[in-house]
């Protein structure tokens, strides 16, 4: 079945809560789509047998990051380059963000600690943003 995430996402622009598991960042935010009411975004990691996501930072910050996103949850975070770039972009751009929860797939405690340090030192636009790690 051939699906078009951009078409689906553009039809639910009034969503307040959104759970995403998309192959690429291009699918995640179709040009011209604005989620004015988005308050909670959950990003799932991909399974090991799936293609790795690609990330190209958008030329402008999506409106929902500037005006409404308060909670961001990332499940199965691995800490690969693309994931680090996406997480840093969200932390740097989201001005209303209150809580970020990262659930790591890492089982090695040293690797998990390194991921926590990297994200903890990322610049945050919202001064009240809390980072939580599972």
PDB file of C-alpha atoms in Angstrom:
ATOM      1  CA  UNK A   1       0.000   0.000   0.000  1.00  0.00           C
ATOM      2  CA  UNK A   2       1.411   3.385  -0.999  1.00  0.00           C
ATOM      3  CA  UNK A   3       0.678   5.988   1.645  1.00  0.00           C
ATOM      4  CA  UNK A   4       1.274   9.720   1.534  1.00  0.00           C
ATOM      5  CA  UNK A   5       1.998  11.003   5.058  1.00  0.00           C
ATOM      6  CA  UNK A   6       2.025  14.613   3.856  1.00  0.00           C
ATOM      7  CA  UNK A   7      -1.576  14.376   2.634  1.00  0.00           C
ATOM      8  CA  UNK A   8      -2.701  12.678   5.830  1.00  0.00           C
ATOM      9  CA  UNK A   9      -0.936  15.210   8.066  1.00  0.00           C
ATOM     10  CA  UNK A  10      -2.280  18.186   6.133  1.00  0.00           C
ATOM     11  CA  UNK A  11      -5.816  16.913   6.741  1.00  0.00           C
ATOM     12  CA  UNK A  12      -5.405  16.884  10.551  1.00  0.00           C
ATOM     13  CA  UNK A  13      -3.927  20.344  11.110  1.00  0.00           C
ATOM     14  CA  UNK A  14      -6.184  21.046  14.097  1.00  0.00           C
ATOM     15  CA  UNK A  15      -4.693  18.134  16.111  1.00  0.00           C
ATOM     16  CA  UNK A  16      -3.580  18.936  19.657  1.00  0.00           C
ATOM     17  CA  UNK A  17      -1.751  15.617  20.173  1.00  0.00           C
ATOM     18  CA  UNK A  18       0.234  13.851  17.469  1.00  0.00           C
ATOM     19  CA  UNK A  19       2.172  10.558  17.458  1.00  0.00           C
ATOM     20  CA  UNK A  20       4.604  10.161  14.542  1.00  0.00           C
ATOM     21  CA  UNK A  21       6.581   7.250  13.140  1.00  0.00           C
ATOM     22  CA  UNK A  22       7.727   8.380   9.710  1.00  0.00           C
ATOM     23  CA  UNK A  23      10.577   7.232   7.474  1.00  0.00           C
ATOM     24  CA  UNK A  24      12.000  10.697   6.734  1.00  0.00           C
ATOM     25  CA  UNK A  25      11.814  14.228   8.045  1.00  0.00           C
ATOM     26  CA  UNK A  26      10.425  15.315   4.676  1.00  0.00           C
ATOM     27  CA  UNK A  27       7.324  13.240   5.492  1.00  0.00           C
ATOM     28  CA  UNK A  28       7.083  14.695   8.984  1.00  0.00           C
ATOM     29  CA  UNK A  29       6.278  18.267   8.085  1.00  0.00           C
ATOM     30  CA  UNK A  30       4.869  18.867   4.603  1.00  0.00           C
ATOM     31  CA  UNK A  31       5.468  22.356   3.262  1.00  0.00           C
ATOM     32  CA  UNK A  32       2.554  24.680   3.950  1.00  0.00           C
ATOM     33  CA  UNK A  33       1.074  22.575   6.752  1.00  0.00           C
ATOM     34  CA  UNK A  34       0.643  24.378  10.068  1.00  0.00           C
ATOM     35  CA  UNK A  35      -0.477  22.661  13.270  1.00  0.00           C
ATOM     36  CA  UNK A  36      -1.810  25.740  15.112  1.00  0.00           C
ATOM     37  CA  UNK A  37      -3.138  23.775  18.086  1.00  0.00           C
ATOM     38  CA  UNK A  38      -0.328  21.238  18.548  1.00  0.00           C
ATOM     39  CA  UNK A  39       0.525  20.907  22.235  1.00  0.00           C
ATOM     40  CA  UNK A  40       1.985  17.375  22.459  1.00  0.00           C
ATOM     41  CA  UNK A  41       4.200  15.601  19.917  1.00  0.00           C
ATOM     42  CA  UNK A  42       5.430  12.018  20.318  1.00  0.00           C
ATOM     43  CA  UNK A  43       8.115  10.764  17.940  1.00  0.00           C
ATOM     44  CA  UNK A  44       8.699   6.993  17.701  1.00  0.00           C
ATOM     45  CA  UNK A  45      12.023   5.567  16.563  1.00  0.00           C
ATOM     46  CA  UNK A  46      12.153   3.204  13.628  1.00  0.00           C
ATOM     47  CA  UNK A  47      12.694  -0.526  13.922  1.00  0.00           C
ATOM     48  CA  UNK A  48      16.176  -1.792  13.081  1.00  0.00           C
ATOM     49  CA  UNK A  49      15.066  -3.331   9.767  1.00  0.00           C
ATOM     50  CA  UNK A  50      13.616  -0.044   8.516  1.00  0.00           C
ATOM     51  CA  UNK A  51      15.420   2.666   6.548  1.00  0.00           C
ATOM     52  CA  UNK A  52      17.277   5.261   8.581  1.00  0.00           C
ATOM     53  CA  UNK A  53      15.627   8.674   8.660  1.00  0.00           C
ATOM     54  CA  UNK A  54      17.189  11.567   6.803  1.00  0.00           C
ATOM     55  CA  UNK A  55      17.090  15.073   8.227  1.00  0.00           C
ATOM     56  CA  UNK A  56      17.267  18.386   6.474  1.00  0.00           C
ATOM     57  CA  UNK A  57      16.685  21.331   8.758  1.00  0.00           C
ATOM     58  CA  UNK A  58      13.778  23.425   7.459  1.00  0.00           C
ATOM     59  CA  UNK A  59      14.509  26.938   6.236  1.00  0.00           C
ATOM     60  CA  UNK A  60      11.949  28.299   8.688  1.00  0.00           C
ATOM     61  CA  UNK A  61      10.731  27.101  12.068  1.00  0.00           C
ATOM     62  CA  UNK A  62       7.264  25.475  11.930  1.00  0.00           C
ATOM     63  CA  UNK A  63       4.661  27.715  13.590  1.00  0.00           C
ATOM     64  CA  UNK A  64       3.631  25.039  16.104  1.00  0.00           C
ATOM     65  CA  UNK A  65       7.171  25.056  17.550  1.00  0.00           C
ATOM     66  CA  UNK A  66       7.026  28.807  18.000  1.00  0.00           C
ATOM     67  CA  UNK A  67       3.506  29.133  19.361  1.00  0.00           C
ATOM     68  CA  UNK A  68       2.039  26.001  20.938  1.00  0.00           C
ATOM     69  CA  UNK A  69       4.153  22.844  21.397  1.00  0.00           C
ATOM     70  CA  UNK A  70       4.478  22.195  25.144  1.00  0.00           C
ATOM     71  CA  UNK A  71       5.365  18.488  25.376  1.00  0.00           C
ATOM     72  CA  UNK A  72       7.695  16.439  23.206  1.00  0.00           C
ATOM     73  CA  UNK A  73       8.282  12.707  23.738  1.00  0.00           C
ATOM     74  CA  UNK A  74      10.775  10.627  21.780  1.00  0.00           C
ATOM     75  CA  UNK A  75      10.557   6.854  22.175  1.00  0.00           C
ATOM     76  CA  UNK A  76      13.350   4.493  21.090  1.00  0.00           C
ATOM     77  CA  UNK A  77      15.912   7.299  20.743  1.00  0.00           C
ATOM     78  CA  UNK A  78      19.229   5.863  19.563  1.00  0.00           C
ATOM     79  CA  UNK A  79      21.363   8.995  19.422  1.00  0.00           C
ATOM     80  CA  UNK A  80      22.377   8.634  15.771  1.00  0.00           C
ATOM     81  CA  UNK A  81      23.475  11.813  13.984  1.00  0.00           C
ATOM     82  CA  UNK A  82      20.093  12.554  12.402  1.00  0.00           C
ATOM     83  CA  UNK A  83      18.227  12.046  15.684  1.00  0.00           C
ATOM     84  CA  UNK A  84      20.624  14.367  17.509  1.00  0.00           C
ATOM     85  CA  UNK A  85      20.069  17.040  14.858  1.00  0.00           C
ATOM     86  CA  UNK A  86      16.256  16.759  15.066  1.00  0.00           C
ATOM     87  CA  UNK A  87      16.276  16.836  18.880  1.00  0.00           C
ATOM     88  CA  UNK A  88      18.631  19.848  18.914  1.00  0.00           C
ATOM     89  CA  UNK A  89      16.420  21.674  16.391  1.00  0.00           C
ATOM     90  CA  UNK A  90      13.290  21.107  18.473  1.00  0.00           C
ATOM     91  CA  UNK A  91      14.994  22.172  21.720  1.00  0.00           C
ATOM     92  CA  UNK A  92      16.501  25.236  20.026  1.00  0.00           C
ATOM     93  CA  UNK A  93      13.249  26.251  18.276  1.00  0.00           C
ATOM     94  CA  UNK A  94      10.294  25.439  20.539  1.00  0.00           C
ATOM     95  CA  UNK A  95       9.521  28.538  22.600  1.00  0.00           C
ATOM     96  CA  UNK A  96       6.575  27.102  24.607  1.00  0.00           C
ATOM     97  CA  UNK A  97       8.168  23.742  25.392  1.00  0.00           C
ATOM     98  CA  UNK A  98       7.661  22.686  29.005  1.00  0.00           C
ATOM     99  CA  UNK A  99       8.732  19.033  29.010  1.00  0.00           C
ATOM    100  CA  UNK A 100      10.841  16.797  26.795  1.00  0.00           C
ATOM    101  CA  UNK A 101      10.946  13.078  27.551  1.00  0.00           C
ATOM    102  CA  UNK A 102      13.516  10.899  25.820  1.00  0.00           C
ATOM    103  CA  UNK A 103      13.269   7.123  26.031  1.00  0.00           C
ATOM    104  CA  UNK A 104      16.542   5.572  24.889  1.00  0.00           C
ATOM    105  CA  UNK A 105      17.008   2.189  23.253  1.00  0.00           C
ATOM    106  CA  UNK A 106      20.545   2.064  24.658  1.00  0.00           C
ATOM    107  CA  UNK A 107      21.159  -0.706  27.162  1.00  0.00           C
ATOM    108  CA  UNK A 108      24.794   0.177  27.860  1.00  0.00           C
ATOM    109  CA  UNK A 109      24.812   2.579  30.823  1.00  0.00           C
ATOM    110  CA  UNK A 110      27.861   4.498  29.487  1.00  0.00           C
ATOM    111  CA  UNK A 111      26.152   5.028  26.113  1.00  0.00           C
ATOM    112  CA  UNK A 112      22.940   6.132  27.846  1.00  0.00           C
ATOM    113  CA  UNK A 113      24.886   8.598  30.027  1.00  0.00           C
ATOM    114  CA  UNK A 114      26.583  10.034  26.926  1.00  0.00           C
ATOM    115  CA  UNK A 115      23.191  10.540  25.220  1.00  0.00           C
ATOM    116  CA  UNK A 116      21.840  12.263  28.336  1.00  0.00           C
ATOM    117  CA  UNK A 117      24.867  14.601  28.504  1.00  0.00           C
ATOM    118  CA  UNK A 118      24.586  15.523  24.813  1.00  0.00           C
ATOM    119  CA  UNK A 119      20.912  16.438  25.065  1.00  0.00           C
ATOM    120  CA  UNK A 120      21.297  18.175  28.431  1.00  0.00           C
ATOM    121  CA  UNK A 121      23.839  20.585  26.976  1.00  0.00           C
ATOM    122  CA  UNK A 122      21.740  21.386  23.885  1.00  0.00           C
ATOM    123  CA  UNK A 123      20.595  24.997  23.669  1.00  0.00           C
ATOM    124  CA  UNK A 124      16.942  25.486  24.654  1.00  0.00           C
ATOM    125  CA  UNK A 125      14.733  28.330  23.527  1.00  0.00           C
ATOM    126  CA  UNK A 126      12.249  27.821  26.338  1.00  0.00           C
ATOM    127  CA  UNK A 127      13.868  28.693  29.677  1.00  0.00           C
ATOM    128  CA  UNK A 128      11.368  26.525  31.603  1.00  0.00           C
ATOM    129  CA  UNK A 129      11.866  23.361  29.526  1.00  0.00           C
ATOM    130  CA  UNK A 130      12.529  20.215  31.572  1.00  0.00           C
ATOM    131  CA  UNK A 131      14.382  17.233  30.135  1.00  0.00           C
ATOM    132  CA  UNK A 132      13.462  13.761  31.403  1.00  0.00           C
ATOM    133  CA  UNK A 133      15.182  10.525  30.402  1.00  0.00           C
ATOM    134  CA  UNK A 134      13.807   6.976  30.610  1.00  0.00           C
TER     135      UNK A 134
END
